[in-house]
């Protein structure tokens, strides 16, 4: 590892985007100096790095951001590794500037026991190219295990409220209440009401046959189904004081239930979160129901991508504190599994590898072409807030004493081709799309795990992140 000097970067951190340099010893940031601190101080810093024999990484004209922390991925490992696995998807993460991921429990076996959870950590320590933690899956019958979870190591408890793929549905009100009362960890919920969805599906099948066209997906997995389930989650959180993080909000209606977080006025510049927070996913921010026409089941996911008014509401909520975090819900499947309509095609799409560049492009539009502001807001939602919200120890910010997890991004125009895709499933709903940002290199724990010329360094292995709780 040794010493590395990230020289003349546009450092994006804590509400600013300014030219400076960063010195790293092994895996820790030891010094940061900005050009506007004065030429003398800056030149001294450059000389200091040179005298110490630090490897110089020229970042002129490029953004240096904290590595992205994705709080919502499905790596399909163990048990579903024909479509994705820990090694392949963590490599895709590295190529996308993602240095930490939180993986979901709907694998085979499901992560619903302490042994299965420990096994995931053991497997990741062998083959994950970036940093990781794992959600524990709550069920109707494993609530007594919640107290045994290691708060310093496990990111949270995932609760499928209402329907989802896999058989981890918690539909018993008493179990739900027990989970909300007793979870020592943040609870992340998938909110969709099964009864509404089942009734809608029966209705659509009666009119459109056994496998209704995918364009009906947002009508079957409807706004009402999302709202009813999210209402219940918010109500339970208020009654029990639980720390609730609602996954992948998709409707303007649900946003009404989410309190706004507040950026701290003084002090460390970290956002102050209420007990109830929400995540939006890149796919729901980028697409709306008009895209089913061209992309079909490629963009079929649960909860469904809905109408443009909901997409616009989600985009607005990125700026007013209601959406605290942007994740991906990276959920790879083989294209062959995506054949059919609402009933037959599986739900979920790969998004992890291109989430950062997608968000930088989208933010540039939402920020009226103010590129610095776009980088600042993207960093807030994809790096700082996931770290602060979950209490990740010493990551997510470019600060002295923090781990050297970085992504270097350059402005470049490029078109996504199938050959760019590292995810095992080998396709992306973004193929053919033109991007204006490109991941140039990714550093994880001070190691260069990806650069644009050499690709992913598969000898790099990440760490389990720890939590200050
Ligand atoms: Zn998910």
GROMACS .gro file of C-alpha atoms and ligand atoms in nm:
model
  470
    1UNK     CA    1   0.000   0.000   0.000
    2UNK     CA    2   0.245   0.268   0.112
    3UNK     CA    3   0.195   0.639   0.059
    4UNK     CA    4  -0.022   0.790  -0.211
    5UNK     CA    5  -0.066   1.153  -0.307
    6UNK     CA    6  -0.384   1.249  -0.493
    7UNK     CA    7  -0.260   1.564  -0.660
    8UNK     CA    8  -0.463   1.861  -0.787
    9UNK     CA    9  -0.807   1.705  -0.768
   10UNK     CA   10  -1.144   1.877  -0.755
   11UNK     CA   11  -1.224   1.741  -0.410
   12UNK     CA   12  -1.598   1.695  -0.360
   13UNK     CA   13  -1.676   1.683   0.009
   14UNK     CA   14  -1.927   1.819   0.259
   15UNK     CA   15  -2.090   2.080   0.044
   16UNK     CA   16  -1.782   2.203  -0.138
   17UNK     CA   17  -1.604   2.123  -0.460
   18UNK     CA   18  -1.255   2.274  -0.459
   19UNK     CA   19  -0.905   2.208  -0.591
   20UNK     CA   20  -0.671   2.040  -0.348
   21UNK     CA   21  -0.454   1.738  -0.275
   22UNK     CA   22  -0.488   1.444  -0.039
   23UNK     CA   23  -0.211   1.238   0.123
   24UNK     CA   24  -0.282   0.878   0.220
   25UNK     CA   25  -0.068   0.643   0.431
   26UNK     CA   26  -0.163   0.284   0.367
   27UNK     CA   27  -0.542   0.293   0.401
   28UNK     CA   28  -0.588   0.616   0.598
   29UNK     CA   29  -0.623   0.979   0.488
   30UNK     CA   30  -0.352   1.173   0.677
   31UNK     CA   31  -0.361   1.523   0.527
   32UNK     CA   32  -0.575   1.738   0.298
   33UNK     CA   33  -0.471   2.081   0.172
   34UNK     CA   34  -0.671   2.306  -0.061
   35UNK     CA   35  -0.520   2.552  -0.305
   36UNK     CA   36  -0.720   2.836  -0.153
   37UNK     CA   37  -0.529   2.786   0.174
   38UNK     CA   38  -0.250   2.976  -0.003
   39UNK     CA   39   0.027   2.897  -0.247
   40UNK     CA   40   0.293   2.857   0.023
   41UNK     CA   41   0.099   2.602   0.225
   42UNK     CA   42   0.000   2.415  -0.088
   43UNK     CA   43   0.352   2.401  -0.230
   44UNK     CA   44   0.489   2.289   0.106
   45UNK     CA   45   0.238   2.006   0.103
   46UNK     CA   46   0.339   1.897  -0.246
   47UNK     CA   47   0.706   1.897  -0.145
   48UNK     CA   48   0.626   1.705   0.172
   49UNK     CA   49   0.454   1.432  -0.031
   50UNK     CA   50   0.743   1.417  -0.278
   51UNK     CA   51   1.004   1.396  -0.003
   52UNK     CA   52   0.817   1.110   0.155
   53UNK     CA   53   0.826   0.922  -0.174
   54UNK     CA   54   0.450   0.906  -0.208
   55UNK     CA   55   0.315   0.766  -0.533
   56UNK     CA   56   0.162   1.062  -0.716
   57UNK     CA   57  -0.181   1.018  -0.871
   58UNK     CA   58  -0.247   1.305  -1.111
   59UNK     CA   59  -0.609   1.415  -1.075
   60UNK     CA   60  -0.598   1.739  -1.272
   61UNK     CA   61  -0.940   1.828  -1.407
   62UNK     CA   62  -1.109   1.531  -1.235
   63UNK     CA   63  -1.343   1.493  -0.940
   64UNK     CA   64  -1.219   1.314  -0.628
   65UNK     CA   65  -1.518   1.188  -0.431
   66UNK     CA   66  -1.557   0.954  -0.134
   67UNK     CA   67  -1.628   0.603  -0.263
   68UNK     CA   68  -1.999   0.540  -0.315
   69UNK     CA   69  -2.181   0.346  -0.040
   70UNK     CA   70  -2.474   0.151  -0.187
   71UNK     CA   71  -2.716   0.059   0.092
   72UNK     CA   72  -2.922  -0.179  -0.123
   73UNK     CA   73  -2.789  -0.457  -0.346
   74UNK     CA   74  -2.881  -0.819  -0.422
   75UNK     CA   75  -2.566  -1.014  -0.510
   76UNK     CA   76  -2.758  -1.348  -0.531
   77UNK     CA   77  -2.484  -1.528  -0.341
   78UNK     CA   78  -2.531  -1.795  -0.211
   79UNK     CA   79  -2.770  -2.007  -0.412
   80UNK     CA   80  -2.857  -1.799  -0.718
   81UNK     CA   81  -2.505  -1.765  -0.855
   82UNK     CA   82  -2.602  -1.851  -1.212
   83UNK     CA   83  -2.702  -1.482  -1.244
   84UNK     CA   84  -2.462  -1.302  -1.008
   85UNK     CA   85  -2.216  -1.373  -0.729
   86UNK     CA   86  -2.021  -1.187  -0.465
   87UNK     CA   87  -1.703  -1.181  -0.672
   88UNK     CA   88  -1.860  -1.068  -1.001
   89UNK     CA   89  -2.087  -0.802  -0.853
   90UNK     CA   90  -1.823  -0.659  -0.619
   91UNK     CA   91  -1.603  -0.624  -0.928
   92UNK     CA   92  -1.889  -0.436  -1.099
   93UNK     CA   93  -1.912  -0.219  -0.787
   94UNK     CA   94  -1.541  -0.132  -0.807
   95UNK     CA   95  -1.576  -0.037  -1.174
   96UNK     CA   96  -1.866   0.191  -1.082
   97UNK     CA   97  -1.689   0.375  -0.800
   98UNK     CA   98  -1.882   0.186  -0.531
   99UNK     CA   99  -1.647   0.100  -0.243
  100UNK     CA  100  -1.905  -0.030   0.008
  101UNK     CA  101  -2.225  -0.230  -0.041
  102UNK     CA  102  -2.497  -0.360   0.189
  103UNK     CA  103  -2.635  -0.686   0.055
  104UNK     CA  104  -2.992  -0.807   0.106
  105UNK     CA  105  -3.101  -1.137   0.265
  106UNK     CA  106  -3.321  -1.291  -0.008
  107UNK     CA  107  -3.055  -1.537  -0.119
  108UNK     CA  108  -3.068  -1.918  -0.106
  109UNK     CA  109  -3.064  -1.997   0.180
  110UNK     CA  110  -3.219  -1.676   0.302
  111UNK     CA  111  -3.012  -1.484   0.554
  112UNK     CA  112  -3.251  -1.542   0.842
  113UNK     CA  113  -3.021  -1.713   1.093
  114UNK     CA  114  -2.701  -1.599   1.263
  115UNK     CA  115  -2.512  -1.887   1.102
  116UNK     CA  116  -2.622  -1.790   0.751
  117UNK     CA  117  -2.531  -1.428   0.822
  118UNK     CA  118  -2.185  -1.525   0.947
  119UNK     CA  119  -2.135  -1.741   0.641
  120UNK     CA  120  -2.191  -1.438   0.415
  121UNK     CA  121  -1.927  -1.239   0.602
  122UNK     CA  122  -1.687  -1.532   0.574
  123UNK     CA  123  -1.748  -1.564   0.199
  124UNK     CA  124  -1.711  -1.190   0.138
  125UNK     CA  125  -1.379  -1.186   0.326
  126UNK     CA  126  -1.251  -1.430   0.065
  127UNK     CA  127  -1.379  -1.277  -0.256
  128UNK     CA  128  -1.539  -0.932  -0.227
  129UNK     CA  129  -1.331  -0.670  -0.406
  130UNK     CA  130  -1.486  -0.382  -0.208
  131UNK     CA  131  -1.616  -0.327   0.147
  132UNK     CA  132  -1.935  -0.487   0.269
  133UNK     CA  133  -2.198  -0.551   0.529
  134UNK     CA  134  -2.511  -0.766   0.525
  135UNK     CA  135  -2.873  -0.725   0.623
  136UNK     CA  136  -3.037  -0.981   0.847
  137UNK     CA  137  -3.375  -1.093   0.713
  138UNK     CA  138  -3.663  -1.076   0.960
  139UNK     CA  139  -3.939  -1.335   0.933
  140UNK     CA  140  -4.261  -1.412   1.119
  141UNK     CA  141  -4.066  -1.656   1.335
  142UNK     CA  142  -3.708  -1.540   1.398
  143UNK     CA  143  -3.766  -1.227   1.608
  144UNK     CA  144  -3.584  -1.380   1.908
  145UNK     CA  145  -3.258  -1.368   1.710
  146UNK     CA  146  -3.266  -0.989   1.670
  147UNK     CA  147  -3.104  -0.935   2.009
  148UNK     CA  148  -2.807  -1.150   1.911
  149UNK     CA  149  -2.712  -0.937   1.609
  150UNK     CA  150  -2.373  -0.766   1.627
  151UNK     CA  151  -2.455  -0.393   1.611
  152UNK     CA  152  -2.097  -0.304   1.518
  153UNK     CA  153  -2.094  -0.535   1.219
  154UNK     CA  154  -2.445  -0.586   1.077
  155UNK     CA  155  -2.586  -0.293   0.879
  156UNK     CA  156  -2.953  -0.352   0.951
  157UNK     CA  157  -3.262  -0.570   0.954
  158UNK     CA  158  -3.455  -0.609   0.628
  159UNK     CA  159  -3.830  -0.652   0.650
  160UNK     CA  160  -4.036  -0.744   0.345
  161UNK     CA  161  -4.370  -0.591   0.440
  162UNK     CA  162  -4.609  -0.719   0.189
  163UNK     CA  163  -4.509  -0.909  -0.113
  164UNK     CA  164  -4.172  -0.959  -0.271
  165UNK     CA  165  -3.981  -1.237  -0.438
  166UNK     CA  166  -3.860  -1.503  -0.200
  167UNK     CA  167  -4.051  -1.627   0.096
  168UNK     CA  168  -3.952  -1.376   0.359
  169UNK     CA  169  -4.282  -1.200   0.383
  170UNK     CA  170  -4.364  -1.065   0.728
  171UNK     CA  171  -4.741  -1.038   0.711
  172UNK     CA  172  -4.827  -1.103   1.074
  173UNK     CA  173  -4.902  -0.775   1.252
  174UNK     CA  174  -4.778  -0.898   1.590
  175UNK     CA  175  -4.446  -1.017   1.438
  176UNK     CA  176  -4.406  -0.682   1.266
  177UNK     CA  177  -4.467  -0.497   1.588
  178UNK     CA  178  -4.218  -0.718   1.773
  179UNK     CA  179  -3.952  -0.656   1.507
  180UNK     CA  180  -4.008  -0.280   1.521
  181UNK     CA  181  -3.997  -0.284   1.900
  182UNK     CA  182  -3.696  -0.506   1.946
  183UNK     CA  183  -3.461  -0.452   1.654
  184UNK     CA  184  -3.133  -0.311   1.788
  185UNK     CA  185  -3.048  -0.208   1.429
  186UNK     CA  186  -3.202   0.018   1.166
  187UNK     CA  187  -3.498  -0.151   0.998
  188UNK     CA  188  -3.512  -0.125   0.621
  189UNK     CA  189  -3.850  -0.210   0.475
  190UNK     CA  190  -3.977  -0.314   0.136
  191UNK     CA  191  -4.329  -0.170   0.142
  192UNK     CA  192  -4.596  -0.309  -0.090
  193UNK     CA  193  -4.932  -0.446   0.024
  194UNK     CA  194  -4.986  -0.806  -0.087
  195UNK     CA  195  -5.364  -0.809  -0.070
  196UNK     CA  196  -5.398  -0.512  -0.303
  197UNK     CA  197  -5.144  -0.656  -0.547
  198UNK     CA  198  -5.307  -1.001  -0.551
  199UNK     CA  199  -5.649  -0.850  -0.615
  200UNK     CA  200  -5.511  -0.631  -0.894
  201UNK     CA  201  -5.331  -0.925  -1.054
  202UNK     CA  202  -5.648  -1.135  -1.054
  203UNK     CA  203  -5.840  -0.847  -1.209
  204UNK     CA  204  -5.580  -0.786  -1.484
  205UNK     CA  205  -5.553  -1.158  -1.558
  206UNK     CA  206  -5.927  -1.176  -1.605
  207UNK     CA  207  -5.907  -0.904  -1.874
  208UNK     CA  208  -5.565  -0.963  -2.029
  209UNK     CA  209  -5.489  -1.333  -1.989
  210UNK     CA  210  -5.249  -1.521  -1.763
  211UNK     CA  211  -4.945  -1.301  -1.830
  212UNK     CA  212  -5.056  -0.938  -1.873
  213UNK     CA  213  -4.827  -0.705  -2.070
  214UNK     CA  214  -4.556  -0.539  -1.864
  215UNK     CA  215  -4.713  -0.197  -1.922
  216UNK     CA  216  -4.972  -0.297  -1.659
  217UNK     CA  217  -4.703  -0.365  -1.397
  218UNK     CA  218  -4.738  -0.023  -1.226
  219UNK     CA  219  -5.115  -0.065  -1.220
  220UNK     CA  220  -5.097  -0.411  -1.062
  221UNK     CA  221  -4.820  -0.321  -0.819
  222UNK     CA  222  -4.999   0.005  -0.772
  223UNK     CA  223  -4.949   0.338  -0.598
  224UNK     CA  224  -5.216   0.232  -0.346
  225UNK     CA  225  -5.027  -0.089  -0.264
  226UNK     CA  226  -4.711   0.110  -0.188
  227UNK     CA  227  -4.890   0.379   0.008
  228UNK     CA  228  -5.085   0.140   0.229
  229UNK     CA  229  -4.774  -0.056   0.326
  230UNK     CA  230  -4.555   0.250   0.381
  231UNK     CA  231  -4.830   0.400   0.598
  232UNK     CA  232  -4.819   0.092   0.817
  233UNK     CA  233  -4.439   0.102   0.844
  234UNK     CA  234  -4.441   0.471   0.941
  235UNK     CA  235  -4.721   0.412   1.193
  236UNK     CA  236  -4.532   0.124   1.355
  237UNK     CA  237  -4.212   0.329   1.368
  238UNK     CA  238  -4.395   0.616   1.538
  239UNK     CA  239  -4.558   0.383   1.790
  240UNK     CA  240  -4.241   0.193   1.876
  241UNK     CA  241  -3.968   0.454   1.822
  242UNK     CA  242  -3.794   0.217   1.579
  243UNK     CA  243  -3.526   0.348   1.343
  244UNK     CA  244  -3.703   0.302   1.008
  245UNK     CA  245  -3.544   0.344   0.665
  246UNK     CA  246  -3.801   0.289   0.390
  247UNK     CA  247  -3.639   0.130   0.084
  248UNK     CA  248  -3.703   0.239  -0.274
  249UNK     CA  249  -3.984   0.492  -0.240
  250UNK     CA  250  -4.162   0.515  -0.576
  251UNK     CA  251  -4.460   0.747  -0.530
  252UNK     CA  252  -4.533   1.110  -0.455
  253UNK     CA  253  -4.798   0.982  -0.212
  254UNK     CA  254  -4.547   0.801   0.011
  255UNK     CA  255  -4.316   1.102   0.016
  256UNK     CA  256  -4.588   1.290   0.204
  257UNK     CA  257  -4.527   1.053   0.497
  258UNK     CA  258  -4.152   1.107   0.518
  259UNK     CA  259  -4.011   1.380   0.744
  260UNK     CA  260  -3.736   1.607   0.609
  261UNK     CA  261  -3.384   1.559   0.736
  262UNK     CA  262  -3.192   1.873   0.823
  263UNK     CA  263  -2.841   1.958   0.723
  264UNK     CA  264  -2.661   2.054   1.043
  265UNK     CA  265  -2.614   2.429   1.072
  266UNK     CA  266  -2.286   2.406   1.260
  267UNK     CA  267  -2.041   2.144   1.361
  268UNK     CA  268  -1.948   1.856   1.142
  269UNK     CA  269  -2.176   1.929   0.849
  270UNK     CA  270  -2.352   1.595   0.867
  271UNK     CA  271  -2.721   1.571   0.810
  272UNK     CA  272  -2.947   1.516   1.109
  273UNK     CA  273  -3.191   1.237   1.041
  274UNK     CA  274  -3.530   1.182   1.194
  275UNK     CA  275  -3.615   0.829   1.309
  276UNK     CA  276  -3.791   0.778   0.977
  277UNK     CA  277  -3.590   0.813   0.656
  278UNK     CA  278  -3.626   0.704   0.295
  279UNK     CA  279  -3.418   0.573   0.008
  280UNK     CA  280  -3.483   0.633  -0.360
  281UNK     CA  281  -3.330   0.408  -0.623
  282UNK     CA  282  -3.152   0.520  -0.938
  283UNK     CA  283  -3.393   0.329  -1.162
  284UNK     CA  284  -3.700   0.507  -1.024
  285UNK     CA  285  -3.524   0.842  -1.061
  286UNK     CA  286  -3.418   0.777  -1.422
  287UNK     CA  287  -3.718   0.599  -1.571
  288UNK     CA  288  -4.096   0.640  -1.577
  289UNK     CA  289  -4.381   0.428  -1.713
  290UNK     CA  290  -4.331   0.560  -2.069
  291UNK     CA  291  -4.004   0.362  -2.076
  292UNK     CA  292  -4.184   0.025  -2.068
  293UNK     CA  293  -4.253   0.084  -2.438
  294UNK     CA  294  -3.886   0.069  -2.531
  295UNK     CA  295  -3.728  -0.126  -2.245
  296UNK     CA  296  -4.012  -0.366  -2.162
  297UNK     CA  297  -3.940  -0.611  -1.882
  298UNK     CA  298  -3.579  -0.495  -1.859
  299UNK     CA  299  -3.709  -0.224  -1.628
  300UNK     CA  300  -3.963  -0.442  -1.451
  301UNK     CA  301  -3.882  -0.416  -1.082
  302UNK     CA  302  -4.062  -0.417  -0.747
  303UNK     CA  303  -4.193  -0.172  -0.650
  304UNK     CA  304  -4.278  -0.083  -1.008
  305UNK     CA  305  -4.149   0.218  -1.200
  306UNK     CA  306  -4.448   0.449  -1.204
  307UNK     CA  307  -4.573   0.757  -1.388
  308UNK     CA  308  -4.379   1.072  -1.467
  309UNK     CA  309  -4.545   1.273  -1.189
  310UNK     CA  310  -4.402   1.027  -0.935
  311UNK     CA  311  -4.057   1.034  -1.096
  312UNK     CA  312  -4.059   1.417  -1.080
  313UNK     CA  313  -4.169   1.411  -0.715
  314UNK     CA  314  -3.884   1.174  -0.628
  315UNK     CA  315  -3.635   1.396  -0.808
  316UNK     CA  316  -3.761   1.700  -0.616
  317UNK     CA  317  -3.739   1.512  -0.284
  318UNK     CA  318  -3.364   1.460  -0.341
  319UNK     CA  319  -3.320   1.828  -0.258
  320UNK     CA  320  -3.566   1.884   0.028
  321UNK     CA  321  -3.436   1.625   0.275
  322UNK     CA  322  -3.712   1.366   0.230
  323UNK     CA  323  -3.494   1.131   0.028
  324UNK     CA  324  -3.190   1.075   0.249
  325UNK     CA  325  -3.007   0.819   0.040
  326UNK     CA  326  -2.986   0.708  -0.322
  327UNK     CA  327  -2.919   0.335  -0.363
  328UNK     CA  328  -2.957   0.099  -0.655
  329UNK     CA  329  -3.157  -0.210  -0.554
  330UNK     CA  330  -2.907  -0.377  -0.791
  331UNK     CA  331  -3.097  -0.697  -0.868
  332UNK     CA  332  -2.945  -0.890  -1.158
  333UNK     CA  333  -3.128  -1.161  -1.351
  334UNK     CA  334  -3.048  -1.340  -1.676
  335UNK     CA  335  -3.225  -1.189  -1.975
  336UNK     CA  336  -3.389  -1.529  -2.029
  337UNK     CA  337  -3.555  -1.488  -1.689
  338UNK     CA  338  -3.694  -1.150  -1.800
  339UNK     CA  339  -3.908  -1.302  -2.074
  340UNK     CA  340  -4.285  -1.268  -2.047
  341UNK     CA  341  -4.507  -1.006  -1.886
  342UNK     CA  342  -4.634  -0.907  -1.542
  343UNK     CA  343  -4.673  -1.265  -1.420
  344UNK     CA  344  -4.386  -1.453  -1.584
  345UNK     CA  345  -4.093  -1.210  -1.612
  346UNK     CA  346  -3.890  -1.176  -1.294
  347UNK     CA  347  -3.852  -0.834  -1.131
  348UNK     CA  348  -3.523  -0.653  -1.084
  349UNK     CA  349  -3.241  -0.509  -1.293
  350UNK     CA  350  -2.866  -0.457  -1.263
  351UNK     CA  351  -2.779  -0.092  -1.184
  352UNK     CA  352  -2.473  -0.089  -0.957
  353UNK     CA  353  -2.192  -0.043  -1.208
  354UNK     CA  354  -2.342   0.267  -1.367
  355UNK     CA  355  -2.527   0.422  -1.073
  356UNK     CA  356  -2.275   0.695  -0.999
  357UNK     CA  357  -2.233   0.815  -1.357
  358UNK     CA  358  -2.611   0.797  -1.405
  359UNK     CA  359  -2.672   1.011  -1.097
  360UNK     CA  360  -2.401   1.263  -1.188
  361UNK     CA  361  -2.565   1.307  -1.529
  362UNK     CA  362  -2.916   1.329  -1.385
  363UNK     CA  363  -2.803   1.571  -1.113
  364UNK     CA  364  -2.633   1.790  -1.372
  365UNK     CA  365  -2.972   1.829  -1.542
  366UNK     CA  366  -3.158   1.880  -1.213
  367UNK     CA  367  -2.899   2.140  -1.105
  368UNK     CA  368  -2.943   2.339  -1.429
  369UNK     CA  369  -2.599   2.238  -1.559
  370UNK     CA  370  -2.417   2.351  -1.244
  371UNK     CA  371  -2.165   2.067  -1.247
  372UNK     CA  372  -2.011   2.142  -0.911
  373UNK     CA  373  -2.349   2.149  -0.742
  374UNK     CA  374  -2.439   1.823  -0.918
  375UNK     CA  375  -2.124   1.657  -0.781
  376UNK     CA  376  -2.188   1.797  -0.432
  377UNK     CA  377  -2.548   1.672  -0.422
  378UNK     CA  378  -2.457   1.330  -0.563
  379UNK     CA  379  -2.185   1.294  -0.301
  380UNK     CA  380  -2.429   1.391  -0.026
  381UNK     CA  381  -2.687   1.130  -0.128
  382UNK     CA  382  -2.460   0.842  -0.231
  383UNK     CA  383  -2.156   0.878   0.000
  384UNK     CA  384  -2.209   1.102   0.305
  385UNK     CA  385  -2.567   1.020   0.397
  386UNK     CA  386  -2.547   0.640   0.378
  387UNK     CA  387  -2.240   0.661   0.606
  388UNK     CA  388  -2.406   0.895   0.858
  389UNK     CA  389  -2.749   0.733   0.851
  390UNK     CA  390  -2.617   0.384   0.925
  391UNK     CA  391  -2.332   0.510   1.145
  392UNK     CA  392  -2.049   0.364   0.936
  393UNK     CA  393  -1.718   0.416   1.111
  394UNK     CA  394  -1.473   0.646   0.932
  395UNK     CA  395  -1.598   0.616   0.576
  396UNK     CA  396  -1.814   0.820   0.341
  397UNK     CA  397  -1.626   1.150   0.383
  398UNK     CA  398  -1.286   1.280   0.275
  399UNK     CA  399  -1.154   1.359   0.624
  400UNK     CA  400  -0.825   1.313   0.803
  401UNK     CA  401  -0.832   0.982   0.991
  402UNK     CA  402  -1.092   0.832   0.758
  403UNK     CA  403  -1.038   0.528   0.534
  404UNK     CA  404  -0.907   0.607   0.186
  405UNK     CA  405  -1.211   0.501  -0.016
  406UNK     CA  406  -1.220   0.723  -0.326
  407UNK     CA  407  -1.362   0.740  -0.672
  408UNK     CA  408  -1.200   0.960  -0.936
  409UNK     CA  409  -1.445   1.076  -1.203
  410UNK     CA  410  -1.371   1.254  -1.526
  411UNK     CA  411  -1.594   1.436  -1.769
  412UNK     CA  412  -1.607   1.239  -2.091
  413UNK     CA  413  -1.870   1.151  -2.345
  414UNK     CA  414  -1.914   0.779  -2.395
  415UNK     CA  415  -2.183   0.530  -2.489
  416UNK     CA  416  -2.253   0.222  -2.280
  417UNK     CA  417  -2.192  -0.097  -2.478
  418UNK     CA  418  -2.249  -0.453  -2.373
  419UNK     CA  419  -1.874  -0.512  -2.353
  420UNK     CA  420  -1.848  -0.253  -2.072
  421UNK     CA  421  -2.066  -0.461  -1.842
  422UNK     CA  422  -1.891  -0.648  -1.562
  423UNK     CA  423  -2.203  -0.779  -1.383
  424UNK     CA  424  -2.237  -1.151  -1.447
  425UNK     CA  425  -2.580  -1.121  -1.613
  426UNK     CA  426  -2.415  -0.933  -1.903
  427UNK     CA  427  -2.686  -0.677  -1.979
  428UNK     CA  428  -2.801  -0.337  -1.858
  429UNK     CA  429  -3.117  -0.134  -1.915
  430UNK     CA  430  -2.875   0.152  -1.990
  431UNK     CA  431  -2.708  -0.006  -2.296
  432UNK     CA  432  -2.686   0.246  -2.579
  433UNK     CA  433  -2.720   0.541  -2.342
  434UNK     CA  434  -2.475   0.829  -2.373
  435UNK     CA  435  -2.300   0.938  -2.052
  436UNK     CA  436  -2.110   1.258  -1.970
  437UNK     CA  437  -1.921   1.132  -1.665
  438UNK     CA  438  -1.689   0.833  -1.646
  439UNK     CA  439  -1.528   0.650  -1.354
  440UNK     CA  440  -1.154   0.692  -1.405
  441UNK     CA  441  -1.030   0.501  -1.100
  442UNK     CA  442  -1.154   0.359  -0.771
  443UNK     CA  443  -0.950   0.325  -0.452
  444UNK     CA  444  -1.073   0.103  -0.171
  445UNK     CA  445  -0.888   0.107   0.164
  446UNK     CA  446  -0.604   0.287  -0.016
  447UNK     CA  447  -0.574   0.017  -0.286
  448UNK     CA  448  -0.642   0.089  -0.650
  449UNK     CA  449  -0.916  -0.164  -0.718
  450UNK     CA  450  -1.014  -0.024  -1.060
  451UNK     CA  451  -0.877   0.201  -1.327
  452UNK     CA  452  -1.006   0.269  -1.670
  453UNK     CA  453  -0.703   0.126  -1.850
  454UNK     CA  454  -0.642  -0.192  -1.652
  455UNK     CA  455  -0.994  -0.267  -1.531
  456UNK     CA  456  -1.068  -0.430  -1.197
  457UNK     CA  457  -0.774  -0.556  -0.992
  458UNK     CA  458  -0.922  -0.884  -0.877
  459UNK     CA  459  -0.644  -0.937  -0.624
  460UNK     CA  460  -0.792  -0.657  -0.409
  461UNK     CA  461  -1.015  -0.773  -0.126
  462UNK     CA  462  -1.237  -0.536   0.073
  463UNK     CA  463  -1.316  -0.521   0.444
  464UNK     CA  464  -1.625  -0.564   0.658
  465UNK     CA  465  -1.723  -0.209   0.751
  466UNK     CA  466  -1.789  -0.135   1.117
  467UNK     CA  467  -2.054   0.082   1.274
  468UNK     CA  468  -2.038   0.333   1.559
  469UNK     CA  469  -2.351   0.239   1.752
  470LIG    ZN1  470  -3.423  -0.482  -0.311
   0.00000   0.00000   0.00000
